[in-house]
Amino acid sequence: MCGIVGLTGKDIRVKELVKALKKLEYRGYDSAGIAFQDKENVYVKKEKGRILNLENMLGDINEKIVESCIAHTRWATHGEPSELNAHPHTDCTGKIAVVHNGIIENYMEIKHALIEKGHRFSSETDTEVIAHLIEEYYYGDLQKAVSHAILDLSGAYAIAVIHNDHPGEIIAARKGSPLVLGKNDDKAILASDVTPALKYTREMIFLEDGDIAHLSENKIEIFSVNGTRINRQSTLINWDEESAEKGGFEHFMLKEIFDEPQSIRSALMGKISDEKVVFKELDSISENISKTKKINVIACGTSYHAGLIFKKFIEDYANTEVEIDVASEFRYKNNIIDTDSIVIAISQSGETTDTLEGVRKAKSKGAKIIAITNIVGSTISREADAVIYLNAGLEIGVAATKTYVTQLTILYLLGTYIAALKNVSKDKLNKIILNMMDMPTVIENILSYAPDVCLQLAKEFYKYKHFMYIGRGYSYPSALEGALKLKEISYIHASAYQAGELKHGPIALLDDEFPVFAIVPDDELKKKTLSNVIETKARNAKIVGICTEGDKEVSKIINSRIEVPKTIDALYPLIMSPFLQLFAYYVSILRKYDPDKPRNLAKSVTVE
Ligand code: M6R
């Protein structure tokens, strides 16, 4: 996720755009850049790090009056965070400048074709191809050139373009990434969300996929790709600036749960082709993966729970042994690892010290390391042999939500990829692939009713002091993750057990003051789990549960329940995640805590 902003009109100073860009810093901050046009030329300035670094570097330029300008704050996806990879990107002539939020999936093919035609590239980004494509199609009409260029792109984009020979004009286009437009009597603005535009207007136009916008002074015109004029209604935005940053949600955590369909979509992008999973990132070690007899996984916290689901998935689907360790244990134990070993390290931040030390230890023994992370340029991404990015977008809430569901998405795909390398039947894998392709829509539907259901249940349960989460098979890691979410943001003591373990001790804890959160999807272990639930009921424990839609057997036993759509056994953890997260979220709210900033916790644990 990156942020883009553009401004044109009367008396614009560069610092005005920098200020607008700062409103988008939450979308990414590994580098920032600006392109502005005075009456003669387009100039580009960029800097690694936060927008403040750019502002300091600009110095006196901040005061310069310009005709139009565009800017970008980056969250790296293709190419490490660096000044060179920072936006805006330009064409060979330096006359065209482009900022982009999104991912161009076919940029490599386009890049090769353009290089053949003589274009010279200076960055590793997918975005730079857009500038060169526009150059290729430019014959004096910038809007036409942009319209032509976007027809060649597949993937997602929101772009803004300025050209030396078009002072005061900005051309913008979108497909799959957000873009908002607004204007007042003197100026027109575009941005990735409404926050920078609120200073100018409360009437916003939300660009739609396929739209091309032409901004000049105080004018906004919208066209289709073939040049037909389109009328888009504006929407009145009543948010203050703080709630606008959170997309109108009360907390980042809630916003990030609602980001999940889009994050899963981004994680899937480019990974499925011809009904097969592709991981180009793994090309260099695919031989090692096909030969290996055992895979090791290391991770902490929520990432560890995602790893547990992966372990079961790989054992079920690829018939390959997986050993998983919490990284803080792995780094101090005698690991049976050698040059044939594959170690998968999962870390959202890519900076967790224990996971990094585990990686270093495994590497010193000759293992090949696959890192799964959300942060391009993170330490783990630099030290691993191969890196798979989550592309979930920046997560601000300390509690992992959208990054957990994207970890699961990537891990299911990786499991399917490994199973294919191990010659598992296509039919078995196709089922997973087809279901994964539907996941963004399934989660979108779930989010249309889950908040109400979870709020009602939270009202019933938020006063309890303890919780016991239980599940079997794929639902046991879900129980662990549900309990972690609840304890970290609501400070209720919550533990998780394999449902079959209850009678070996934990059931002694239960009474009418100690409720049970039972995870009982309609999978191959349902009957076993249900009989454990009945045992807890006999101890007077109140039960809240998750089951499959329309499951009468479960609904007879559990009154306070959440129902999820039917899916393949292995995929239940993914579709259950929003419910577990939302239940914890509402309990935290009802207990009057701030779920975005849980006490004693940090987003990234860079100490031992
Ligand atoms: O960045 P990482 O994935 O390495 O972080 C690991 C844990 O610290 C993290 O998952 C933590 O448990 C979550 N914030 C919990 O929501």
Tab-separated table of N, CA and C in Angstrom, residues 449 520-522 526 546-556 561-566 572:
chain	number	residue	atom	x	y	z
A	449	TYR	N	-21.996	-9.148	7.771
A	449	TYR	CA	-22.831	-9.439	8.940
A	449	TYR	C	-22.038	-9.720	10.212
A	520	VAL	N	-16.112	-25.301	16.280
A	520	VAL	CA	-16.656	-26.607	15.859
A	520	VAL	C	-17.180	-26.554	14.421
A	521	PRO	N	-16.290	-26.379	13.436
A	521	PRO	CA	-16.807	-26.386	12.059
A	521	PRO	C	-17.254	-27.791	11.663
A	522	ASP	N	-17.976	-27.860	10.570
A	522	ASP	CA	-18.452	-29.161	10.096
A	522	ASP	C	-17.318	-29.856	9.331
A	526	LYS	N	-15.675	-32.953	13.723
A	526	LYS	CA	-16.777	-32.252	14.396
A	526	LYS	C	-17.395	-33.063	15.538
A	546	ILE	N	-18.224	-21.225	17.315
A	546	ILE	CA	-18.303	-20.998	15.865
A	546	ILE	C	-18.612	-22.329	15.226
A	547	CYS	N	-19.627	-22.345	14.367
A	547	CYS	CA	-19.935	-23.583	13.649
A	547	CYS	C	-20.290	-23.255	12.199
A	548	THR	N	-20.581	-24.301	11.442
A	548	THR	CA	-20.912	-24.101	10.032
A	548	THR	C	-22.405	-23.769	9.904
A	549	GLU	N	-22.697	-22.868	8.971
A	549	GLU	CA	-24.075	-22.439	8.706
A	549	GLU	C	-25.050	-23.611	8.666
A	550	GLY	N	-26.141	-23.499	9.386
A	550	GLY	CA	-27.214	-24.489	9.307
A	550	GLY	C	-26.902	-25.806	10.000
A	551	ASP	N	-25.852	-25.865	10.817
A	551	ASP	CA	-25.512	-27.125	11.488
A	551	ASP	C	-26.418	-27.300	12.712
A	552	LYS	N	-27.457	-28.118	12.554
A	552	LYS	CA	-28.476	-28.253	13.617
A	552	LYS	C	-27.909	-28.951	14.844
A	553	GLU	N	-27.035	-29.939	14.576
A	553	GLU	CA	-26.450	-30.708	15.672
A	553	GLU	C	-25.719	-29.777	16.654
A	554	VAL	N	-24.923	-28.865	16.089
A	554	VAL	CA	-24.157	-27.957	16.947
A	554	VAL	C	-25.082	-26.916	17.570
A	555	SER	N	-26.037	-26.424	16.773
A	555	SER	CA	-26.861	-25.337	17.300
A	555	SER	C	-27.763	-25.800	18.453
A	556	LYS	N	-28.006	-27.116	18.537
A	556	LYS	CA	-28.788	-27.631	19.668
A	556	LYS	C	-27.996	-27.478	20.977
A	561	ARG	N	-23.881	-18.469	19.246
A	561	ARG	CA	-22.923	-18.957	18.243
A	561	ARG	C	-22.819	-18.036	17.031
A	562	ILE	N	-21.699	-18.258	16.335
A	562	ILE	CA	-21.411	-17.549	15.099
A	562	ILE	C	-21.435	-18.616	14.014
A	563	GLU	N	-22.074	-18.325	12.884
A	563	GLU	CA	-22.102	-19.339	11.825
A	563	GLU	C	-21.268	-18.884	10.638
A	564	VAL	N	-20.421	-19.788	10.142
A	564	VAL	CA	-19.578	-19.450	8.981
A	564	VAL	C	-20.006	-20.303	7.792
A	565	PRO	N	-19.744	-19.826	6.580
A	565	PRO	CA	-20.135	-20.640	5.421
A	565	PRO	C	-19.337	-21.946	5.354
A	566	LYS	N	-19.921	-22.915	4.693
A	566	LYS	CA	-19.260	-24.223	4.514
A	566	LYS	C	-18.035	-24.043	3.617
A	572	TYR	N	-11.098	-23.603	6.857
A	572	TYR	CA	-11.895	-22.971	7.927
A	572	TYR	C	-11.122	-21.913	8.722
